[in-house]
Short mmCIF file of C-alpha atoms and ligand atoms in Angstrom, two decimals:
data_model
loop_
_atom_site.label_atom_id
_atom_site.label_comp_id
_atom_site.label_asym_id
_atom_site.label_seq_id
_atom_site.Cartn_x
_atom_site.Cartn_y
_atom_site.Cartn_z
CA MET A 1 71.25 103.18 71.13
CA LYS A 2 73.17 101.43 68.36
CA LEU A 3 76.75 100.47 69.15
CA THR A 4 78.96 100.45 66.12
CA ASN A 5 82.64 99.88 65.49
CA PHE A 6 85.31 102.46 66.25
CA VAL A 7 87.91 102.18 63.51
CA ASN A 8 90.61 104.62 62.45
CA GLY A 9 89.20 107.23 64.82
CA GLN A 10 85.77 107.06 63.14
CA TRP A 11 82.43 105.53 64.09
CA GLN A 12 81.63 103.10 61.29
CA GLN A 13 78.47 103.57 59.24
CA THR A 14 75.71 101.23 60.33
CA GLU A 15 73.63 100.69 57.18
CA GLN A 16 73.04 97.10 56.22
CA ALA A 17 74.77 95.82 59.33
CA GLU A 18 73.29 93.14 61.55
CA PHE A 19 72.58 94.13 65.16
CA ARG A 20 71.89 92.11 68.30
CA PRO A 21 70.19 93.34 71.49
CA VAL A 22 72.21 93.88 74.67
CA LEU A 23 70.11 92.86 77.67
CA ASN A 24 70.32 93.87 81.32
CA PRO A 25 70.73 90.55 83.17
CA ALA A 26 68.97 92.01 86.21
CA ASN A 27 65.63 92.64 84.49
CA GLY A 28 65.80 91.67 80.82
CA GLU A 29 65.54 95.29 79.67
CA GLU A 30 67.10 96.05 76.27
CA LEU A 31 69.96 98.47 76.88
CA ALA A 32 71.32 98.86 73.35
CA GLN A 33 71.88 97.06 70.09
CA VAL A 34 75.32 95.94 69.09
CA ARG A 35 76.75 95.50 65.66
CA MET A 36 77.60 91.98 64.60
CA SER A 37 80.60 92.65 62.42
CA THR A 38 82.10 90.63 59.61
CA GLU A 39 85.52 89.48 58.49
CA GLN A 40 85.66 92.55 56.22
CA ASP A 41 85.14 94.84 59.21
CA VAL A 42 88.04 93.14 60.98
CA ASP A 43 90.21 93.64 57.92
CA LEU A 44 89.35 97.36 57.81
CA ALA A 45 90.32 97.72 61.47
CA VAL A 46 93.57 95.79 61.10
CA GLN A 47 94.52 97.87 58.04
CA ALA A 48 93.89 101.06 60.03
CA ALA A 49 95.96 99.74 62.94
CA LEU A 50 98.78 98.72 60.59
CA LYS A 51 98.80 102.13 58.96
CA ALA A 52 98.97 103.91 62.30
CA GLN A 53 101.51 101.65 63.99
CA LYS A 54 104.84 102.82 62.54
CA LYS A 55 104.10 106.43 63.29
CA TRP A 56 102.84 105.56 66.78
CA ALA A 57 105.96 103.49 67.52
CA ASN A 58 108.05 106.59 66.77
CA VAL A 59 106.13 108.82 69.17
CA PRO A 60 108.38 109.04 72.26
CA ALA A 61 107.14 106.64 74.93
CA PRO A 62 106.59 109.39 77.57
CA LYS A 63 104.37 111.15 75.03
CA ARG A 64 102.43 107.94 74.34
CA ALA A 65 102.06 107.72 78.11
CA ALA A 66 100.61 111.23 78.24
CA TYR A 67 97.57 109.93 76.34
CA LEU A 68 97.16 107.27 79.01
CA TYR A 69 97.25 109.90 81.76
CA GLU A 70 94.45 111.68 79.93
CA ILE A 71 92.49 108.44 79.49
CA GLY A 72 92.90 107.76 83.23
CA ARG A 73 91.74 111.28 84.04
CA LEU A 74 88.63 110.93 81.89
CA MET A 75 87.82 107.55 83.41
CA LYS A 76 88.19 109.03 86.88
CA GLU A 77 85.97 111.96 86.03
CA ARG A 78 83.29 109.53 84.75
CA LYS A 79 83.81 106.79 87.29
CA GLU A 80 80.23 106.70 88.55
CA GLN A 81 78.66 106.80 85.11
CA LEU A 82 80.97 104.05 83.84
CA ALA A 83 80.25 101.91 86.90
CA GLN A 84 76.53 102.22 86.29
CA VAL A 85 76.84 101.19 82.66
CA LEU A 86 78.97 98.25 83.77
CA THR A 87 76.51 97.08 86.40
CA LYS A 88 73.57 97.38 84.02
CA GLU A 89 75.14 95.36 81.25
CA MET A 90 77.09 92.82 83.30
CA GLY A 91 75.10 92.52 86.53
CA LYS A 92 77.80 92.79 89.20
CA VAL A 93 76.74 94.92 92.15
CA ILE A 94 77.47 98.63 91.82
CA GLU A 95 80.16 98.65 94.50
CA GLU A 96 82.07 96.06 92.48
CA GLY A 97 81.31 97.98 89.29
CA ARG A 98 83.04 101.01 90.83
CA GLY A 99 85.92 98.79 91.89
CA GLU A 100 86.35 97.47 88.37
CA VAL A 101 86.39 100.95 86.84
CA GLN A 102 88.95 101.95 89.49
CA GLU A 103 91.09 99.03 88.35
CA GLY A 104 91.09 100.51 84.86
CA ILE A 105 92.01 103.96 86.20
CA ASP A 106 94.86 102.46 88.23
CA MET A 107 96.09 100.62 85.17
CA ALA A 108 96.06 103.80 83.08
CA TYR A 109 98.24 105.67 85.58
CA TYR A 110 100.48 102.69 86.25
CA MET A 111 101.15 101.98 82.57
CA ALA A 112 101.55 105.69 81.87
CA GLY A 113 104.41 105.59 84.39
CA GLU A 114 105.98 102.82 82.34
CA GLY A 115 106.28 105.31 79.50
CA ARG A 116 109.25 106.78 81.39
CA ARG A 117 110.71 103.37 82.19
CA LEU A 118 110.28 100.58 79.60
CA PHE A 119 113.73 99.60 80.81
CA GLY A 120 116.11 97.47 78.83
CA GLU A 121 119.62 96.49 79.89
CA THR A 122 123.11 97.62 79.07
CA THR A 123 125.80 95.02 79.52
CA PRO A 124 129.56 94.88 78.89
CA SER A 125 130.61 93.41 75.58
CA GLU A 126 133.19 90.62 75.58
CA LEU A 127 135.18 92.69 73.05
CA ALA A 128 137.01 95.98 73.48
CA ASP A 129 135.48 99.20 72.15
CA LYS A 130 132.09 97.62 71.72
CA PHE A 131 128.80 98.46 73.43
CA ALA A 132 125.88 96.09 74.01
CA MET A 133 122.30 96.65 75.10
CA SER A 134 118.88 95.09 74.92
CA ILE A 135 115.81 97.22 74.33
CA ARG A 136 112.06 96.59 74.28
CA SER A 137 110.58 97.02 70.80
CA PRO A 138 106.91 97.24 69.91
CA ILE A 139 105.63 94.24 67.96
CA GLY A 140 102.99 95.74 65.66
CA VAL A 141 99.24 95.27 65.61
CA VAL A 142 97.82 93.32 68.51
CA GLY A 143 94.42 91.64 68.71
CA LEU A 144 92.60 91.69 72.05
CA ILE A 145 89.74 89.28 72.82
CA THR A 146 87.99 89.77 76.15
CA PRO A 147 85.23 88.10 78.21
CA TRP A 148 82.05 89.57 79.66
CA ASN A 149 82.79 89.14 83.36
CA PHE A 150 85.25 92.06 83.59
CA PRO A 151 84.17 94.17 80.62
CA VAL A 152 86.61 97.01 81.25
CA ALA A 153 89.39 95.96 83.64
CA ILE A 154 90.70 93.14 81.48
CA ALA A 155 90.66 95.34 78.40
CA THR A 156 92.77 97.92 80.22
CA TRP A 157 95.25 95.25 81.37
CA LYS A 158 95.84 94.48 77.72
CA SER A 159 95.33 97.67 75.74
CA PHE A 160 97.24 100.07 78.02
CA PRO A 161 100.55 98.14 78.07
CA ALA A 162 100.08 97.46 74.34
CA ILE A 163 99.90 101.13 73.43
CA VAL A 164 102.46 102.48 75.86
CA ALA A 165 104.90 100.00 74.29
CA GLY A 166 104.21 101.41 70.81
CA ASN A 167 101.73 98.91 69.37
CA THR A 168 98.30 99.61 67.96
CA PHE A 169 95.35 97.35 68.69
CA VAL A 170 92.06 95.90 67.51
CA TRP A 171 89.82 94.90 70.42
CA LYS A 172 86.92 92.49 70.19
CA PRO A 173 84.86 92.72 73.38
CA ALA A 174 82.43 89.99 74.45
CA THR A 175 79.08 90.11 72.67
CA GLU A 176 77.25 90.26 76.02
CA THR A 177 79.07 93.40 77.24
CA PRO A 178 79.86 95.81 74.41
CA MET A 179 78.69 98.97 76.21
CA MET A 180 81.85 99.41 78.26
CA ALA A 181 83.91 99.06 75.09
CA TYR A 182 81.76 101.73 73.50
CA GLU A 183 82.33 104.01 76.51
CA MET A 184 86.07 103.37 76.28
CA ALA A 185 86.05 104.19 72.56
CA LYS A 186 84.48 107.55 73.39
CA ILE A 187 87.22 108.13 75.97
CA PHE A 188 89.97 107.16 73.48
CA GLU A 189 88.46 109.63 71.02
CA GLU A 190 88.21 112.41 73.58
CA ALA A 191 91.73 111.79 74.85
CA GLY A 192 92.87 112.51 71.29
CA LEU A 193 94.57 109.18 70.62
CA PRO A 194 95.81 109.37 67.02
CA GLU A 195 93.52 107.64 64.55
CA GLY A 196 94.08 103.92 64.10
CA VAL A 197 95.86 103.40 67.45
CA ALA A 198 92.76 102.05 69.18
CA ASN A 199 90.18 100.14 67.15
CA ILE A 200 87.12 98.32 68.43
CA VAL A 201 85.18 95.76 66.43
CA PHE A 202 82.02 94.28 67.90
CA GLY A 203 80.74 90.84 67.04
CA SER A 204 80.82 87.13 67.72
CA GLY A 205 83.82 85.08 68.67
CA GLN A 206 83.13 82.76 65.79
CA GLU A 207 83.27 85.47 63.14
CA VAL A 208 85.19 88.46 64.50
CA GLY A 209 87.41 86.56 66.96
CA THR A 210 88.39 84.00 64.35
CA ALA A 211 89.04 86.67 61.71
CA LEU A 212 91.31 88.54 64.13
CA ILE A 213 93.34 85.44 64.96
CA GLU A 214 93.66 84.41 61.33
CA HIS A 215 94.56 87.90 60.04
CA GLN A 216 98.13 88.03 58.82
CA GLY A 217 98.48 91.67 59.87
CA VAL A 218 98.02 90.80 63.57
CA ARG A 219 101.19 89.70 65.35
CA VAL A 220 99.98 89.15 68.91
CA ILE A 221 96.72 87.80 70.28
CA SER A 222 95.96 88.48 73.93
CA PHE A 223 92.93 86.44 74.95
CA THR A 224 90.97 86.07 78.18
CA GLY A 225 88.07 83.66 78.37
CA SER A 226 87.25 80.01 78.89
CA THR A 227 89.81 77.25 78.56
CA GLU A 228 87.70 75.68 75.83
CA THR A 229 87.86 78.80 73.64
CA GLY A 230 91.48 79.48 74.63
CA ARG A 231 92.48 76.12 73.22
CA LYS A 232 90.97 77.06 69.85
CA VAL A 233 92.70 80.45 69.95
CA ALA A 234 96.03 78.76 70.73
CA GLU A 235 95.61 76.27 67.88
CA ALA A 236 94.81 78.93 65.30
CA GLY A 237 97.46 81.29 66.68
CA GLY A 238 100.04 78.51 66.60
CA ARG A 239 99.22 77.68 62.99
CA ASN A 240 99.75 81.33 62.12
CA LEU A 241 102.93 81.60 64.24
CA LYS A 242 101.51 84.39 66.35
CA LYS A 243 102.48 85.22 69.87
CA VAL A 244 99.43 84.13 71.87
CA SER A 245 98.82 85.08 75.49
CA LEU A 246 96.00 83.16 77.17
CA GLU A 247 94.24 83.78 80.49
CA MET A 248 91.57 81.14 81.01
CA GLY A 249 89.38 79.32 83.52
CA GLY A 250 89.84 78.58 87.20
CA LYS A 251 88.70 76.25 89.98
CA ASN A 252 90.01 78.18 92.91
CA ALA A 253 90.07 77.03 96.51
CA VAL A 254 90.20 78.50 99.97
CA ILE A 255 91.99 76.20 102.44
CA VAL A 256 90.91 76.55 106.07
CA MET A 257 93.26 74.93 108.58
CA GLU A 258 92.32 73.97 112.13
CA ASP A 259 94.18 77.00 113.56
CA ALA A 260 92.46 79.52 111.27
CA ASP A 261 90.48 82.54 112.39
CA LEU A 262 87.14 81.09 111.29
CA ASP A 263 85.19 84.34 111.16
CA LEU A 264 87.85 85.87 108.95
CA ALA A 265 87.80 82.77 106.74
CA VAL A 266 84.01 82.92 106.42
CA GLU A 267 84.19 86.56 105.35
CA GLY A 268 86.86 85.74 102.77
CA ILE A 269 84.87 82.79 101.41
CA LEU A 270 81.66 84.82 101.12
CA TRP A 271 83.39 87.61 99.24
CA SER A 272 85.35 85.30 96.97
CA ALA A 273 82.55 82.84 96.25
CA PHE A 274 79.49 85.05 95.87
CA GLY A 275 80.94 88.39 94.71
CA THR A 276 80.12 88.93 91.02
CA ALA A 277 77.66 86.04 91.60
CA GLY A 278 80.59 83.61 91.45
CA GLN A 279 81.48 84.69 87.92
CA ARG A 280 85.05 85.80 88.57
CA CYS A 281 87.87 83.78 87.10
CA THR A 282 89.34 83.91 90.62
CA ALA A 283 86.07 82.98 92.37
CA CYS A 284 86.33 80.50 95.22
CA SER A 285 84.37 77.40 94.25
CA ARG A 286 86.03 74.92 96.63
CA VAL A 287 86.56 75.20 100.36
CA ILE A 288 89.15 72.69 101.55
CA VAL A 289 88.69 72.46 105.28
CA HIS A 290 90.44 70.59 108.06
CA ALA A 291 88.18 67.96 109.66
CA GLY A 292 88.67 69.55 113.08
CA VAL A 293 86.82 72.74 112.10
CA LYS A 294 84.58 71.57 109.27
CA GLU A 295 81.27 71.49 111.17
CA GLU A 296 81.87 74.88 112.80
CA LEU A 297 82.96 76.52 109.55
CA GLN A 298 79.94 75.11 107.73
CA LYS A 299 77.60 76.39 110.46
CA ARG A 300 79.03 79.92 110.39
CA LEU A 301 79.09 80.00 106.58
CA LEU A 302 75.46 78.91 106.34
CA SER A 303 74.32 81.53 108.78
CA LYS A 304 76.13 84.30 106.85
CA MET A 305 74.79 83.01 103.53
CA GLU A 306 71.25 83.41 104.80
CA ALA A 307 71.87 87.14 105.15
CA LEU A 308 73.03 87.64 101.54
CA THR A 309 70.64 89.89 99.64
CA ILE A 310 70.13 88.89 96.02
CA GLY A 311 68.78 91.26 93.42
CA ASP A 312 69.52 94.04 90.94
CA GLY A 313 73.11 95.18 91.44
CA MET A 314 72.04 98.82 91.03
CA ASP A 315 70.45 98.57 94.47
CA GLU A 316 73.23 99.51 96.93
CA SER A 317 71.97 97.04 99.54
CA VAL A 318 72.23 94.02 97.24
CA LYS A 319 75.23 91.73 97.75
CA VAL A 320 74.68 89.18 94.96
CA GLY A 321 73.55 90.25 91.50
CA PRO A 322 72.23 88.20 88.59
CA VAL A 323 74.26 85.86 86.37
CA ILE A 324 74.95 86.96 82.84
CA ASN A 325 72.22 85.16 80.86
CA ARG A 326 69.70 82.33 80.73
CA GLN A 327 72.24 79.92 79.29
CA ALA A 328 74.59 80.52 82.23
CA LEU A 329 71.68 80.05 84.64
CA GLU A 330 70.88 76.68 83.12
CA LYS A 331 74.50 75.57 83.03
CA ILE A 332 74.91 76.40 86.74
CA HIS A 333 71.67 74.62 87.60
CA SER A 334 72.68 71.48 85.69
CA TYR A 335 75.56 71.02 88.16
CA ILE A 336 73.14 70.60 91.06
CA GLU A 337 71.92 67.29 89.68
CA VAL A 338 75.50 66.31 88.85
CA GLY A 339 76.51 66.97 92.48
CA ARG A 340 73.56 65.06 93.90
CA GLN A 341 74.20 62.05 91.69
CA GLU A 342 77.85 62.01 92.68
CA GLY A 343 76.82 61.77 96.34
CA ALA A 344 77.42 65.33 97.55
CA THR A 345 75.00 66.84 100.09
CA LEU A 346 73.23 70.05 99.13
CA LEU A 347 73.09 72.26 102.24
CA VAL A 348 71.46 75.35 100.78
CA GLY A 349 70.51 76.90 97.45
CA GLY A 350 70.53 74.81 94.29
CA GLU A 351 67.69 76.68 92.63
CA ILE A 352 66.89 79.27 90.01
CA LEU A 353 65.12 82.05 91.90
CA THR A 354 61.59 82.96 90.84
CA GLY A 355 58.91 85.49 91.75
CA GLY A 356 58.92 89.30 91.48
CA ILE A 357 62.09 90.77 89.97
CA TYR A 358 63.60 87.28 89.82
CA ASP A 359 61.23 86.34 86.99
CA LYS A 360 62.62 89.12 84.79
CA GLY A 361 66.33 88.52 85.39
CA ASN A 362 68.76 85.62 85.77
CA TYR A 363 69.08 84.93 89.48
CA TYR A 364 70.64 81.91 91.13
CA ALA A 365 70.52 81.12 94.83
CA PRO A 366 73.92 81.04 96.56
CA THR A 367 74.59 77.33 96.90
CA LEU A 368 76.63 75.20 99.27
CA PHE A 369 77.47 71.53 98.81
CA THR A 370 79.22 69.49 101.46
CA ASP A 371 80.68 65.95 101.64
CA VAL A 372 82.29 66.67 98.29
CA LYS A 373 85.15 64.42 97.18
CA PRO A 374 88.06 66.01 95.32
CA ASP A 375 87.47 64.02 92.14
CA MET A 376 83.75 64.80 91.78
CA ARG A 377 82.83 66.87 88.74
CA ILE A 378 81.52 69.69 90.93
CA ALA A 379 84.99 69.88 92.51
CA GLN A 380 86.83 69.69 89.19
CA GLU A 381 84.90 71.71 86.59
CA GLU A 382 84.45 75.46 86.38
CA ILE A 383 80.76 76.08 87.17
CA PHE A 384 81.08 79.88 86.99
CA GLY A 385 78.23 80.71 89.31
CA PRO A 386 77.51 81.08 93.06
CA VAL A 387 78.16 77.42 93.91
CA VAL A 388 80.68 76.24 96.51
CA SER A 389 81.84 72.72 97.41
CA ILE A 390 83.16 71.85 100.85
CA ILE A 391 85.89 69.20 100.83
CA GLU A 392 87.17 67.77 104.10
CA VAL A 393 90.87 66.95 104.60
CA SER A 394 92.86 65.77 107.58
CA SER A 395 96.27 67.37 107.02
CA PHE A 396 98.06 70.36 105.51
CA GLU A 397 99.73 68.12 102.91
CA GLU A 398 96.38 66.68 101.85
CA ALA A 399 94.95 70.19 101.54
CA ILE A 400 97.76 71.20 99.18
CA ASP A 401 97.29 68.04 97.10
CA VAL A 402 93.55 68.62 96.79
CA ASN A 403 94.10 72.25 95.85
CA ASN A 404 96.57 71.25 93.14
CA GLY A 405 94.53 68.28 91.89
CA VAL A 406 92.59 70.18 89.21
CA ILE A 407 93.47 71.10 85.65
CA TYR A 408 93.42 74.82 86.50
CA GLY A 409 95.91 76.95 88.42
CA LEU A 410 94.72 80.52 88.82
CA SER A 411 94.25 81.48 92.48
CA SER A 412 94.41 79.82 95.88
CA SER A 413 94.21 80.86 99.49
CA ILE A 414 95.01 79.49 102.92
CA TYR A 415 93.78 80.57 106.33
CA THR A 416 96.22 79.60 109.07
CA ALA A 417 97.92 81.20 112.07
CA ASP A 418 101.10 79.16 111.54
CA VAL A 419 103.76 81.21 109.74
CA ASN A 420 105.73 78.14 108.74
CA ARG A 421 102.68 76.64 107.09
CA ALA A 422 101.92 79.91 105.35
CA PHE A 423 105.37 79.97 103.78
CA LYS A 424 105.18 76.30 102.79
CA ALA A 425 101.78 76.97 101.24
CA GLN A 426 102.94 79.89 99.11
CA ARG A 427 105.73 77.63 97.83
CA ASP A 428 103.62 74.53 97.18
CA LEU A 429 100.30 75.88 95.91
CA ASP A 430 100.47 75.46 92.14
CA THR A 431 98.61 78.61 91.12
CA GLY A 432 99.66 81.94 89.64
CA ILE A 433 98.21 83.83 92.60
CA VAL A 434 98.33 82.83 96.28
CA TYR A 435 96.68 84.57 99.21
CA ILE A 436 97.49 84.04 102.87
CA ASN A 437 94.64 84.85 105.26
CA ALA A 438 92.59 86.48 102.48
CA GLY A 439 90.13 85.07 99.93
CA THR A 440 90.96 84.08 96.35
CA THR A 441 90.16 87.46 94.79
CA GLY A 442 91.64 90.91 95.15
CA ALA A 443 94.43 91.17 92.62
CA GLU A 444 96.27 94.50 92.43
CA ILE A 445 97.21 95.87 89.04
CA HIS A 446 100.94 96.31 89.59
CA LEU A 447 101.49 92.59 90.13
CA PRO A 448 101.40 89.95 87.40
CA PHE A 449 98.00 88.32 86.91
CA GLY A 450 97.52 84.86 85.47
CA GLY A 451 97.63 81.18 86.13
CA THR A 452 99.42 77.90 85.66
CA LYS A 453 98.37 74.67 83.89
CA GLY A 454 94.96 74.89 82.15
CA THR A 455 94.55 78.52 83.17
CA GLY A 456 97.34 80.00 81.11
CA ASN A 457 100.19 79.45 78.71
CA GLY A 458 102.99 81.14 80.58
CA HIS A 459 102.17 84.78 79.96
CA ARG A 460 100.77 87.30 82.40
CA ASP A 461 98.39 90.22 82.25
CA SER A 462 98.89 93.27 84.46
CA GLY A 463 102.10 94.38 86.18
CA VAL A 464 105.34 94.90 84.27
CA ALA A 465 104.96 91.29 83.11
CA ALA A 466 102.26 92.48 80.68
CA LEU A 467 104.93 94.40 78.77
CA ASP A 468 106.58 91.09 77.91
CA VAL A 469 103.48 90.14 75.93
CA PHE A 470 103.52 93.34 73.89
CA THR A 471 107.24 93.82 73.26
CA GLU A 472 110.05 91.96 71.54
CA TRP A 473 113.53 92.07 73.01
CA LYS A 474 116.00 93.55 70.55
CA SER A 475 119.74 93.15 71.20
CA VAL A 476 121.90 95.95 69.83
CA TYR A 477 125.70 95.80 69.43
CA ILE A 478 127.69 98.95 68.63
CA ASP A 479 131.28 98.38 67.64
CA TYR A 480 133.39 101.55 67.84
CA SER A 481 136.79 99.89 67.38
CA GLY A 482 136.92 100.63 63.67
CA LYS A 483 137.97 97.07 62.86
CA LEU A 484 136.38 93.66 62.44
CA GLN A 485 136.04 92.04 65.86
CA ARG A 486 134.73 88.50 65.95
CA ALA A 487 132.80 87.42 69.04
CA GLN A 488 134.03 84.17 70.60
CA ILE A 489 137.11 84.26 68.33
CA ASP A 490 138.96 87.57 68.67
CA ASN A 491 139.10 87.69 72.44
CA ASP A 492 141.46 86.10 74.87
CA ILE A 493 139.10 85.46 77.80
P1 NAD B 1 84.44 82.71 76.28
O1 NAD B 1 85.62 81.83 76.09
O2 NAD B 1 83.11 82.17 75.89
O3 NAD B 1 84.62 84.07 75.46
C1 NAD B 1 85.71 84.92 75.65
C2 NAD B 1 85.89 85.78 74.40
O4 NAD B 1 86.26 84.93 73.31
C3 NAD B 1 84.61 86.49 73.96
O5 NAD B 1 84.94 87.76 73.46
C4 NAD B 1 84.10 85.59 72.85
O6 NAD B 1 83.28 86.25 71.93
C5 NAD B 1 85.40 85.15 72.22
N1 NAD B 1 85.32 83.90 71.44
C6 NAD B 1 84.41 82.89 71.56
N2 NAD B 1 84.68 81.93 70.66
C7 NAD B 1 85.77 82.33 69.97
C8 NAD B 1 86.53 81.74 68.91
N3 NAD B 1 86.22 80.56 68.38
N4 NAD B 1 87.60 82.43 68.44
C9 NAD B 1 87.94 83.61 68.98
N5 NAD B 1 87.26 84.22 69.97
C10 NAD B 1 86.18 83.57 70.46
O7 NAD B 1 84.46 83.17 77.81
P2 NAD B 1 83.38 84.05 78.57
O8 NAD B 1 82.18 83.19 78.83
O9 NAD B 1 83.19 85.35 77.91
O10 NAD B 1 84.14 84.34 79.96
C11 NAD B 1 84.16 83.48 81.03
C12 NAD B 1 85.45 82.68 81.06
O11 NAD B 1 86.56 83.56 81.11
C13 NAD B 1 85.58 81.83 82.31
O12 NAD B 1 86.11 80.58 81.95
C14 NAD B 1 86.57 82.61 83.17
O13 NAD B 1 87.28 81.83 84.11
C15 NAD B 1 87.46 83.16 82.12
N6 NAD B 1 88.21 84.32 82.64
C16 NAD B 1 89.55 84.18 82.88
C17 NAD B 1 90.28 85.24 83.41
C18 NAD B 1 91.76 85.11 83.67
O14 NAD B 1 92.43 86.14 83.75
N7 NAD B 1 92.31 83.91 83.81
C19 NAD B 1 89.63 86.45 83.68
C20 NAD B 1 88.27 86.56 83.42
C21 NAD B 1 87.57 85.49 82.88
#
């Protein structure tokens, strides 16, 4: 199967284009070939989006929303098929694949509901016979750049609010996971979205991503990916005076206090650390544990880790799937030596799995380090794999400081039975998302999603907050006095 761009409601011709194979990380099988597009392809897509945008902005918002209801319905109808495509190209286990598709369905219905809200404000004017209001206006053409770890959910967090607000978009999916974008293009087509509203251009970040950011016809860039790439996107976007929304890396922690329900904490850590093979932006990669329960927590965690089944995510009994590619496998593995040299103790894992199916795919053993100090590289840098560091602390205050002592600020969690501590924690944890007595993952689509510090630049995906990225506030004054009234001058307040 050859995946080609979806532009202006058409599937682009493929002659003379360069293609790259899409591989199943579980077994190395070639699933498809994806087009590696050029700057000219980006220009074509942006021109189509520009042409469509004015007309689309004038379609009543509830009618724009009706397309989203249809997109949600089609996704729901195809949930199982979409989940299977997702698991094959990305590797996460099928149960999580279904969950991710469900996230997209939820987002479609939620944002469709916004089509009948998109509230602005009316407010009294300081002058007589004058009316004042603020309304949300669409911005224009938006560029969406997404990572491989959530090939569909993240795209829906961005594209659905963008279109319900009256923008059109050009989406560049990650090179590793274009198949979900292709499936979504088919759904956009079938839902009857007017041509040019949704455009998808496949290709590398270097060529297609850069061209999208530099294109003068694109007014907003919504990016999710690594902090390293995000910095480049911000620089180029800043130079071009674009609105740039960034969701980037994480180094998330679960804090376990001495009064915690340890079995519950272990379950939360396992799910947060090893789900999606540790490749979630919200994955738990640090466990900050009170000295009083450290040994016991470690013991229980180790025994549960032994029971984790690792393999092809299409197998319903598997709990941990492969990592995305060979390069990721090697990057993860390089941190084992880093940890050892820094003086951490490797309790389990720390190896690339081999033999049988493992030889064909990219499998890493769930790994646990202990005796980790907060400033070690393994406790500071995003490893993005199934590797967890245990850090011992002796007080609640120290736990908060350790949690906050990284450049990232996406998600954090605390297990405690003390309600006062729980409230202090939600106030003091410097992350965009905080969980009490739950792991670091599990975001729901109607709440804002994003992080502080090196994770973000103040914007949010998901929830109503996403509309702020894709709309401008317009203030409208209507003077019905029939005379010149000067604000701040012609009133006697
Ligand atoms: P990445 O930064 O390598 O790539 C992300 C996207 O940017 C891809 O589509 C890529 O092709 C594109 N890109 C690469 N170089 C580019 C450039 N110079 N200009 C424009 N675009 C470019 O990230 P990844 O490896 O795909 O994803 C993993 C990262 O994403 C992790 O750091 C993870 O924490 C982060 N992430 C963050 C969130 C969040 O919401 N905070 C969610 C998921 C993933």
